[in-house]
Short mmCIF file of C-alpha atoms in Angstrom, two decimals:
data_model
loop_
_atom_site.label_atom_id
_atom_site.label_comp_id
_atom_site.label_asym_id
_atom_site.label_seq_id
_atom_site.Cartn_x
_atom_site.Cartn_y
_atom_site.Cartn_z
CA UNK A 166 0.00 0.00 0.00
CA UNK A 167 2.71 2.43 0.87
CA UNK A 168 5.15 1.66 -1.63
CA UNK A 169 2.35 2.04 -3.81
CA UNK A 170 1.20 5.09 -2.73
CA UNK A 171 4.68 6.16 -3.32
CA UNK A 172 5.29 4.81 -6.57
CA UNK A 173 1.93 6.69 -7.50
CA UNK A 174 3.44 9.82 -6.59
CA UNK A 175 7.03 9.70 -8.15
CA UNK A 176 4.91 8.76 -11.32
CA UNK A 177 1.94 11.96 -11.19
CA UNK A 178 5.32 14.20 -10.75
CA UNK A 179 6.95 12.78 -13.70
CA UNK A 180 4.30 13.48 -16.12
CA UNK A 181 3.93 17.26 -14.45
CA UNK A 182 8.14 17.07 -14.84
CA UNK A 183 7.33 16.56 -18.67
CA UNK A 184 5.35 19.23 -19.13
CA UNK A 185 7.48 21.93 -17.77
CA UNK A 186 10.31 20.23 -19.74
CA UNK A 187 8.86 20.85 -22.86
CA UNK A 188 7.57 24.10 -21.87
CA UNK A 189 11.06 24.96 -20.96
CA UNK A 190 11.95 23.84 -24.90
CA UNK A 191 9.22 25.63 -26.19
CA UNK A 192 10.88 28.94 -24.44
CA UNK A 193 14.22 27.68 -24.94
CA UNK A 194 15.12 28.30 -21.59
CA UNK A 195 18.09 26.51 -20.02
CA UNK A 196 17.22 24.98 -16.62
CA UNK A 197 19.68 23.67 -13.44
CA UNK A 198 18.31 22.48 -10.59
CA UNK A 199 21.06 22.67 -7.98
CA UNK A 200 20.94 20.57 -5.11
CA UNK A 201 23.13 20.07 -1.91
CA UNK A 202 23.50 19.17 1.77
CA UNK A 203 22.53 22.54 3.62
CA UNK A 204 25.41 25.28 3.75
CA UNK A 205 27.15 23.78 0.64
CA UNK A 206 26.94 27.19 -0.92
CA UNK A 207 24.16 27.08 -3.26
CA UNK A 208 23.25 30.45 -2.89
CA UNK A 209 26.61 32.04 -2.71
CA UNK A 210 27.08 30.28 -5.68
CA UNK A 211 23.97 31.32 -7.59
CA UNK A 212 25.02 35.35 -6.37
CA UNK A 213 28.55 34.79 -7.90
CA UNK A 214 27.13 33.01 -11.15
CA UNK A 215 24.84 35.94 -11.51
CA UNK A 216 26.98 38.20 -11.27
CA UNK A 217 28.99 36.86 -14.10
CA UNK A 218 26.30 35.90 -16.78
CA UNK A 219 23.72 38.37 -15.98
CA UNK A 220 24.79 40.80 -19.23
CA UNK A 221 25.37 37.65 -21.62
CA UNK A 222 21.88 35.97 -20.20
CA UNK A 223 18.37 36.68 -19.06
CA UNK A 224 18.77 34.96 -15.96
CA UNK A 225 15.83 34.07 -13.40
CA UNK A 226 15.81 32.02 -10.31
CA UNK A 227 13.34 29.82 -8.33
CA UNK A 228 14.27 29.61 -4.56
CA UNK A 229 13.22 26.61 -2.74
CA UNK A 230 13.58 26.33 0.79
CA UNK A 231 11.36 24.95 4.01
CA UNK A 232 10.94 28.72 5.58
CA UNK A 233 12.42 32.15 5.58
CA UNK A 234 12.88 33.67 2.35
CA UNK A 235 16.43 34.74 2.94
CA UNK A 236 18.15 33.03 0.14
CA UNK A 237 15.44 35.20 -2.03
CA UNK A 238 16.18 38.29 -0.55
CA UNK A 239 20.10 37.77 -0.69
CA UNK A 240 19.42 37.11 -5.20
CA UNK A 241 16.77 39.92 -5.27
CA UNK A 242 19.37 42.24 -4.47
CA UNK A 243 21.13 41.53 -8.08
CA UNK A 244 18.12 42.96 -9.36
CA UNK A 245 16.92 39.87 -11.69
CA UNK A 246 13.41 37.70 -11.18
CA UNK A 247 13.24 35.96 -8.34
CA UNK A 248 10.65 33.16 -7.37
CA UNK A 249 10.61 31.88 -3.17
CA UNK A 250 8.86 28.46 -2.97
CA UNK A 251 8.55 27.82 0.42
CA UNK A 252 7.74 24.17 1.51
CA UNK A 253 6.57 23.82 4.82
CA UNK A 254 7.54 20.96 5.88
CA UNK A 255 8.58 19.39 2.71
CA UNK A 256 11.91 18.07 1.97
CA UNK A 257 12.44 18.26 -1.50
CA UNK A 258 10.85 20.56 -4.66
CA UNK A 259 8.68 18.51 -7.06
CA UNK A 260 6.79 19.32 -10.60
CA UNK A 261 3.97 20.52 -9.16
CA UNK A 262 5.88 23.19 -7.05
CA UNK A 263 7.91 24.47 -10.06
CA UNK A 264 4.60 24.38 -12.21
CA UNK A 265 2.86 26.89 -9.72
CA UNK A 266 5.85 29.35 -9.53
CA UNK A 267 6.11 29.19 -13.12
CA UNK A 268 3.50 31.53 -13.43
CA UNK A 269 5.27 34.51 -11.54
CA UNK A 270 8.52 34.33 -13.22
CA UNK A 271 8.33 35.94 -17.08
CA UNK A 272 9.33 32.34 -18.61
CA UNK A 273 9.51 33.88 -22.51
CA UNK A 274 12.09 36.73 -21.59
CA UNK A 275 14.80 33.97 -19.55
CA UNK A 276 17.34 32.15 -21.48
CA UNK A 277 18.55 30.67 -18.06
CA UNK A 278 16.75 28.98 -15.10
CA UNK A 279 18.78 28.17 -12.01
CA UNK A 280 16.26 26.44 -9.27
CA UNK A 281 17.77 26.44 -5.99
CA UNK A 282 16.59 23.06 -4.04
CA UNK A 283 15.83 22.47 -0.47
CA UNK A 284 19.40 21.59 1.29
CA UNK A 285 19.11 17.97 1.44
CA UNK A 286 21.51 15.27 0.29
CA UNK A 287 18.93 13.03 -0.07
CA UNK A 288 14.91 13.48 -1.16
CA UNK A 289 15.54 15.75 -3.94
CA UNK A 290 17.29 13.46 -6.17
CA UNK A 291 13.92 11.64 -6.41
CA UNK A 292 12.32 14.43 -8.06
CA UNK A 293 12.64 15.90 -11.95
CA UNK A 294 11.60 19.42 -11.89
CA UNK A 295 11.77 18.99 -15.79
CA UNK A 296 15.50 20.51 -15.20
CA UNK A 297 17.99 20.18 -18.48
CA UNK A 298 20.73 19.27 -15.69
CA UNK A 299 20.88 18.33 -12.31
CA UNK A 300 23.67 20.21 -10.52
CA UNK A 301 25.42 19.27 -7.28
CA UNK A 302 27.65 20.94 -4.42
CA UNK A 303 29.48 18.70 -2.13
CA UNK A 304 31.64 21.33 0.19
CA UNK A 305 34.83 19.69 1.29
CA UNK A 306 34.02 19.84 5.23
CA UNK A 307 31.53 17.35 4.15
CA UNK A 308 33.92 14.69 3.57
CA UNK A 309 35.39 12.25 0.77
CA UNK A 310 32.92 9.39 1.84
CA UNK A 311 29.27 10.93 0.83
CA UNK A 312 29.43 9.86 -2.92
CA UNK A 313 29.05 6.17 -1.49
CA UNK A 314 27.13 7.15 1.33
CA UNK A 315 24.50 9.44 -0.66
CA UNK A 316 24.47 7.97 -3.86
CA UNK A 317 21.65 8.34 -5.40
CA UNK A 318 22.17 12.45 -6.05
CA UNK A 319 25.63 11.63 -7.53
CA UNK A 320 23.55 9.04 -9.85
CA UNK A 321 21.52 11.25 -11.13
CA UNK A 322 23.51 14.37 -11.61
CA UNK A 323 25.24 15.80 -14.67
CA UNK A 324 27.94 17.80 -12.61
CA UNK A 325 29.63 17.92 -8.99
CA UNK A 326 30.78 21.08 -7.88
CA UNK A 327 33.17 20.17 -4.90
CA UNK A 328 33.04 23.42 -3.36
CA UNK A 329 34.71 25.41 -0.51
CA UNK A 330 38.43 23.87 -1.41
CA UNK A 331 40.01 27.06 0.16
CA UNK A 332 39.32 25.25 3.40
CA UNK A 333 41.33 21.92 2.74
CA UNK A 334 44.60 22.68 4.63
CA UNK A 335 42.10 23.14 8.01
CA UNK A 336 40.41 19.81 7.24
CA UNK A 337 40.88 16.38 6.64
CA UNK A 338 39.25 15.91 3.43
CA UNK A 339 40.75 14.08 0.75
CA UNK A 340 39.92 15.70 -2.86
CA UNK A 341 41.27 12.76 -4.60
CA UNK A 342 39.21 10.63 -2.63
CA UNK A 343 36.28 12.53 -2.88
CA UNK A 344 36.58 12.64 -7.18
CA UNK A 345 37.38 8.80 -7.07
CA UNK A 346 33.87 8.01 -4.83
CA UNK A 347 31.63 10.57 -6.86
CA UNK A 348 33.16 8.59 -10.40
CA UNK A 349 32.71 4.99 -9.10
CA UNK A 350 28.50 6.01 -8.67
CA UNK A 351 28.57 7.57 -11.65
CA UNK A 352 31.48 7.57 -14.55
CA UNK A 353 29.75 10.05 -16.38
CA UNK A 354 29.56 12.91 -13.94
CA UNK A 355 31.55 16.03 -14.88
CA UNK A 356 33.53 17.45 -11.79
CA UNK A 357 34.83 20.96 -11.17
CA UNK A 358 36.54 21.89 -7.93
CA UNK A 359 35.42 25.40 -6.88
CA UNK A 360 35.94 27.87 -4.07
CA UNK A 361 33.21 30.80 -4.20
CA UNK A 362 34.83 32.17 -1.40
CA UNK A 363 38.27 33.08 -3.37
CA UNK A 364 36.59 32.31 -6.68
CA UNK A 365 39.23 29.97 -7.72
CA UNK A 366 37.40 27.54 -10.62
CA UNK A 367 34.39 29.45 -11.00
CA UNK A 368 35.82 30.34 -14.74
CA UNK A 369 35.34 26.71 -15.85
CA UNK A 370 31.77 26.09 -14.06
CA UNK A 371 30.64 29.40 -15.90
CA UNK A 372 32.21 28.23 -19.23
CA UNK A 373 30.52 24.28 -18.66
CA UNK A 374 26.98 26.71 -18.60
CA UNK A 375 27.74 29.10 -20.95
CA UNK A 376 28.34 25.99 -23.45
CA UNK A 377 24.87 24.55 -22.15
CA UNK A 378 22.54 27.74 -22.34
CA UNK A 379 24.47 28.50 -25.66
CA UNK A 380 22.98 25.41 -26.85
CA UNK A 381 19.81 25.22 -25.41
CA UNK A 382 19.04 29.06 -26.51
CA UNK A 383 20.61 28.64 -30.27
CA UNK A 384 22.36 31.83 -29.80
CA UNK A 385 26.27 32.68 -29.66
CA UNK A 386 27.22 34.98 -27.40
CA UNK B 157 -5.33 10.98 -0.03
CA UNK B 158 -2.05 11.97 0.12
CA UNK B 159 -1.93 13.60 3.40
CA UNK B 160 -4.05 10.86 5.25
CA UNK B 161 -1.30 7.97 4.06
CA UNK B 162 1.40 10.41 5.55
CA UNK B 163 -0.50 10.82 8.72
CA UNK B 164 -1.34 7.03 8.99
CA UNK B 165 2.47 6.57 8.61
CA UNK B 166 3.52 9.08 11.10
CA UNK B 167 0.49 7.17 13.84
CA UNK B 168 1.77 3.79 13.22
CA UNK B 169 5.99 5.25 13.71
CA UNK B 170 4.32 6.60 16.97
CA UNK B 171 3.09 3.52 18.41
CA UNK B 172 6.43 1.48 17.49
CA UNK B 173 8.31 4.14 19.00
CA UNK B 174 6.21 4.29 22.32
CA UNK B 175 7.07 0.39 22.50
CA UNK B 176 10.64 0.90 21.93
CA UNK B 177 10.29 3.64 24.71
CA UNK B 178 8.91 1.41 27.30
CA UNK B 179 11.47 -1.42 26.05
CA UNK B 180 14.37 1.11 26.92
CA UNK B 181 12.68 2.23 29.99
CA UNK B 182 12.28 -1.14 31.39
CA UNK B 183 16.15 -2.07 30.69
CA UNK B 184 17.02 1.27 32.04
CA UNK B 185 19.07 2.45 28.42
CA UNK B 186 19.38 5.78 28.08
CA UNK B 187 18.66 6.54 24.37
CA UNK B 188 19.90 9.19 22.09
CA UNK B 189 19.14 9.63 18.24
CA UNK B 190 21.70 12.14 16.90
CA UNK B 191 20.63 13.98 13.92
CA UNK B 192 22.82 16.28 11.61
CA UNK B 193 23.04 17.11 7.99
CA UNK B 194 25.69 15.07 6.15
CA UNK B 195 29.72 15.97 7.02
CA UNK B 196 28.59 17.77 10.55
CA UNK B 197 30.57 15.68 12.72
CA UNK B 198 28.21 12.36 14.13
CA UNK B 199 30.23 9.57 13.69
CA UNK B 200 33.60 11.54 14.96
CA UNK B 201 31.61 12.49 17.54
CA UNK B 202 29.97 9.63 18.67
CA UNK B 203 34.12 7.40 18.24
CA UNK B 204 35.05 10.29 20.88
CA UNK B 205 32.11 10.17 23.13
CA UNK B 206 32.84 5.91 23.42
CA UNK B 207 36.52 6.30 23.76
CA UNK B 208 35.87 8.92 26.79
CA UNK B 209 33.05 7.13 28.33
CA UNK B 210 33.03 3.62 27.92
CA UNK B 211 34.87 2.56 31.08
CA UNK B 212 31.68 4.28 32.74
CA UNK B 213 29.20 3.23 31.17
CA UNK B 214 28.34 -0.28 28.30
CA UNK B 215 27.65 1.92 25.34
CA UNK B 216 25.72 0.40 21.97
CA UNK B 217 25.75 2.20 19.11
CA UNK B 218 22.98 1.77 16.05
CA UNK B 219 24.27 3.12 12.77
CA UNK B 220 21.36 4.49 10.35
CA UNK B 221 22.91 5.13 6.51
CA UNK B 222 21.18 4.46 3.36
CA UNK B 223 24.22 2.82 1.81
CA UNK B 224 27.86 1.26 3.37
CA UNK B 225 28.84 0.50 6.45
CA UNK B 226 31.49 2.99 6.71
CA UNK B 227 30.26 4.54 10.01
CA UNK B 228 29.47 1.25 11.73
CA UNK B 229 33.12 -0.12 10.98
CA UNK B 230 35.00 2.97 12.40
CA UNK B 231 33.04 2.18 15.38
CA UNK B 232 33.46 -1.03 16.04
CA UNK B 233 37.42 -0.58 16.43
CA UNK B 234 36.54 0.83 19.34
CA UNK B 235 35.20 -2.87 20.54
CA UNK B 236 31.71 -2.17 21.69
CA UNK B 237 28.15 -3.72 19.99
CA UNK B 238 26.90 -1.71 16.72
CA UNK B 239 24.26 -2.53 14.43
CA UNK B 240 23.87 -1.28 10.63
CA UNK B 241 20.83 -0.56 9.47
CA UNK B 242 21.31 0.21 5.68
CA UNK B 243 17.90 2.16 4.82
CA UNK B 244 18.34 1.32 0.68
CA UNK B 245 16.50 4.77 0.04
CA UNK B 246 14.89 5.79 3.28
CA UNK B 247 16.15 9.50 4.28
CA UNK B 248 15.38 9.07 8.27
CA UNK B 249 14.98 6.10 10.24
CA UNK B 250 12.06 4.77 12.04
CA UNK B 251 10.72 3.24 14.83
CA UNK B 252 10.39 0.26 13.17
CA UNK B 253 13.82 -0.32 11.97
CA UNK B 254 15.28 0.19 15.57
CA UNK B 255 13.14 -2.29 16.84
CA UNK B 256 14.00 -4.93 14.05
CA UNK B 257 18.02 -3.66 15.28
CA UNK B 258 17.06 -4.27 19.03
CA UNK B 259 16.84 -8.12 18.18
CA UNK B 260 20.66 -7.58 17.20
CA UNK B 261 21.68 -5.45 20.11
CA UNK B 262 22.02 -6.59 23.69
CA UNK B 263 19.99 -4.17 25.26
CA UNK B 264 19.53 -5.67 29.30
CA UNK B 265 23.34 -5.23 28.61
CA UNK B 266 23.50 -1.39 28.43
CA UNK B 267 23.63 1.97 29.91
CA UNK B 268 23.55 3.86 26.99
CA UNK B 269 22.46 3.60 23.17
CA UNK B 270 23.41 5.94 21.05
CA UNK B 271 21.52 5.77 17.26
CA UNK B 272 23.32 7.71 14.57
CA UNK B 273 20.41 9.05 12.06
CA UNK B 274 20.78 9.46 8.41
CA UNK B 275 22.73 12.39 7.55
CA UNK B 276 19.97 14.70 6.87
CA UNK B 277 18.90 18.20 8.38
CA UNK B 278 15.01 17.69 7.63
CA UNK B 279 13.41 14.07 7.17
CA UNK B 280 14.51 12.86 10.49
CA UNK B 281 13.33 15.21 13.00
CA UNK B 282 9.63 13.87 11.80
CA UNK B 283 10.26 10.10 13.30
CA UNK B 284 10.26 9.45 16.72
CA UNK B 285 12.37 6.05 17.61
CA UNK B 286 11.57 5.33 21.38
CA UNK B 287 14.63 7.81 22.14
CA UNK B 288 15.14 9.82 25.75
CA UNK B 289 16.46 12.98 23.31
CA UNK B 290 17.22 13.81 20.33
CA UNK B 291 20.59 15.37 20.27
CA UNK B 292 21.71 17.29 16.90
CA UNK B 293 25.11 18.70 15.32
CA UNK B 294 25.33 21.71 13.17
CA UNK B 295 28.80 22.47 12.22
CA UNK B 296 29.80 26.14 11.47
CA UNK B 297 30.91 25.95 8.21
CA UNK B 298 26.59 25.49 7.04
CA UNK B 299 25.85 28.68 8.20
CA UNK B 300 24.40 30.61 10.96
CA UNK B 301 21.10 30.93 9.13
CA UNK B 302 20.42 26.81 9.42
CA UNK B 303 17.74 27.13 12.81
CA UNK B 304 15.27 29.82 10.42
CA UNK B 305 15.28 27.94 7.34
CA UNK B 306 15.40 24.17 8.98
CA UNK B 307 13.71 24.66 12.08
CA UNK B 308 11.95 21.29 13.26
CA UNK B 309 14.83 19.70 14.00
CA UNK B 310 15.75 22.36 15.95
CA UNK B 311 12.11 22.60 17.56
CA UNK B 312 12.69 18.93 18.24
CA UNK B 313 15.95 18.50 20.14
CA UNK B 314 17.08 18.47 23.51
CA UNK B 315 20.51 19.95 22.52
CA UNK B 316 22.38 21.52 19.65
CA UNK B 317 25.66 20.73 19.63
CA UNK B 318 27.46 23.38 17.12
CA UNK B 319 30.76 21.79 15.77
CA UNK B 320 34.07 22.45 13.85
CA UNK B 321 34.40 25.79 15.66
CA UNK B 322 38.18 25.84 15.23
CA UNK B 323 37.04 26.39 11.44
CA UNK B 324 35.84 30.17 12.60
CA UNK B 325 38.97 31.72 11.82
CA UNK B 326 38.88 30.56 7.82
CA UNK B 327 35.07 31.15 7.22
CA UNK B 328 32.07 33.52 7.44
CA UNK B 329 30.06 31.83 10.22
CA UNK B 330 29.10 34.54 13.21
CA UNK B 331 28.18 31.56 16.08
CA UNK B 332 26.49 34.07 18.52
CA UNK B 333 24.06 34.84 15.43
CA UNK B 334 23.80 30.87 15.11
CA UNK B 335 23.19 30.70 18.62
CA UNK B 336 20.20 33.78 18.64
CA UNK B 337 18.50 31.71 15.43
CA UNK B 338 18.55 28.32 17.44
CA UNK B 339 17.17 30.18 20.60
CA UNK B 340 14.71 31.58 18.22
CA UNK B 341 13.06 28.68 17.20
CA UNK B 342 13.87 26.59 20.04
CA UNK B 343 14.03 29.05 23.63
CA UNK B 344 14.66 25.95 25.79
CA UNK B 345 16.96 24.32 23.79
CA UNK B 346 20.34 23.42 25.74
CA UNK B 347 23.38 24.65 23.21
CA UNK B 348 27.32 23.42 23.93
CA UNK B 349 30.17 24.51 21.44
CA UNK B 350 32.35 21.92 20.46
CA UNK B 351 35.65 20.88 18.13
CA UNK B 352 35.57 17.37 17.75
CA UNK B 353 38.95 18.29 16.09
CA UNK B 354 40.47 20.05 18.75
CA UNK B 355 38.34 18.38 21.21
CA UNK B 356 37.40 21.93 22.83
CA UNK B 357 33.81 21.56 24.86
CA UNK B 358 33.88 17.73 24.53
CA UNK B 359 34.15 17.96 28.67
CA UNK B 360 31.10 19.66 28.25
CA UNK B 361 29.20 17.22 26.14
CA UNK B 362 30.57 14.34 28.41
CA UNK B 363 28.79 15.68 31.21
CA UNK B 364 25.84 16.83 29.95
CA UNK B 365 25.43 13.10 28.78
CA UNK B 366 26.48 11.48 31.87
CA UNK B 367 24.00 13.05 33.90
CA UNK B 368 21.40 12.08 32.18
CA UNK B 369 22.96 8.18 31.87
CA UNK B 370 23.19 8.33 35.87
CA UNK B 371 19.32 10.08 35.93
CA UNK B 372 17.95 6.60 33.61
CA UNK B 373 20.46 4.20 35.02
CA UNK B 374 19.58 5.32 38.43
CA UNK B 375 23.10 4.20 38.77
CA UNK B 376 26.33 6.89 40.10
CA UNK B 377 29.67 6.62 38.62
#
């Protein structure tokens, strides 16, 4: 009965998933939906990636989180759209969700979608949004063992970020390690090491989207 | 529909974890179920807490992770009883699966249990297991916004236990902000600073523990 109910759900999100997927084609909008333990540095990350693209892209972001709309208030500030989905109690962002705060972000005028998940290393993985390409933080304090531990995110994302690598001589985190774990889940997963903090590899994760909304829009920049 | 399964669920954890309860109770175990997002410190925490106090006190240990058994072999170096639950997808445990782990645990045996969640700042605080308190890490490097925009686990626990503060000098985390936001959410919530590095307020955590190991063991060391 449970798993059932379950299975019922993951299935009524994946059709809603479809439809903002193509909706998202029909726009041409390039979506990300960036997920993370809490206090990875998704936000700081979406500030600093704003920063960057906002004159080369139309950029507008959904911000998911259980309560507060701080994360929204800290993007407003960059002057771009901002959406705050705020959960309740619930763990993760699904279809549904994203289909609802569709309709207060101006959808035809974005070439690029960033939606900011709930922190969570876990439930979100379970649910398309109808993204182009999951993205993931793991911040080094986390430690080298959560691709085997977690690995179900990993699985189903396009790109790590390992993030925060300013902080490895205070830590015991090994980045080798942590690279070899995230590959054996997945082989396919792209990996850039980042630090938003002194912005060291933030060049190639704006280049690996730049490639992706370049594509996804049609247009050169 | 949806919300009736979910409370049906929640009823039924309720009842298993008021028999676990009673089960602990009887056999005079105090129980704890740490809770933290993933990387904030629980199993290096919990290796130092056995090492410190198990000439005291028979310690058990029950290790919740969806995949691996990582955690529960750094533990048992330290030579005392651990059980693995692996929870396949599951992003909290349940009363259920600690009383399926009791068969595998010699509870009559035991002062003190100590069940290490799933790494995961939301999902947990939901499930009840039979525990005396639910004890939770949040590590400075997630940020001294965590208690606003996570707060039931916060609401939920007995004490925060705010780790890796020898990280403070490398990163932008204010800890008496941390501190107001847990207060916030929680007023009566107990809050000890700790370096499970450095091992700075561990004296602190030792003896907020044992007192409450003496108050359920009826027992004085």
């Amino acid at each position: 009965m449970e798993v059932k109910v379950v299975r019922n759900l993951l299935e009524a999100n994946e059709r809603i998933a479809q439809e903002n997927k193509k909706m998202f084609s029909e726009e041409k909008v390039y979506v990300i939906n960036l997920m993370s333990a809490p206090g990875a540095g998704k936000t700081t990350l979406i500030e600093k990636t704003v920063k960057a693209l906002k004159d080369n892209w139309k950029i507008g972001i959904i911000e998911g989180d259980i309560a507060t709309a701080i994360d929204a208030e800290r993007i407003m500030s960059h002057g771009i759209p901002v959406v705050q989905i705020n959960t309740g109690s619930a763990c993760h962002l699904d279809g549904n969700m994203i289909r609802a705060a569709l309709g207060e972000i101006p959808l035809p005028s974005l070439d690029f979608l960033i939606v900011e998940n709930v922190g969570n290393l876990v439930c979100p993985a379970e649910f398309n949004i109808g993204e182009d390409d999951k993205v993931m933080i793991l911040s080094t304090p986390e430690g080298s063992d959560k691709p085997v531990k977690y690995p179900l995110m990993f699985q189903e994302s396009s790109l790590l970020l390992i993030n925060k690598i300013d902080l490895t001589p205070y830590i015991d985190c090994d980045i080798r390690e942590m690279r070899e774990n995230a590959q054996k889940v997945n082989p396919k997963l792209d990996i850039i090491e980042i630090s938003c903090k002194t912005e060291e590899g933030l060049d190639k994760w704006f280049a690996w989207l730049s490639e992706r909304i370049e594509r996804k829009t049609a247009r050169r920049i």
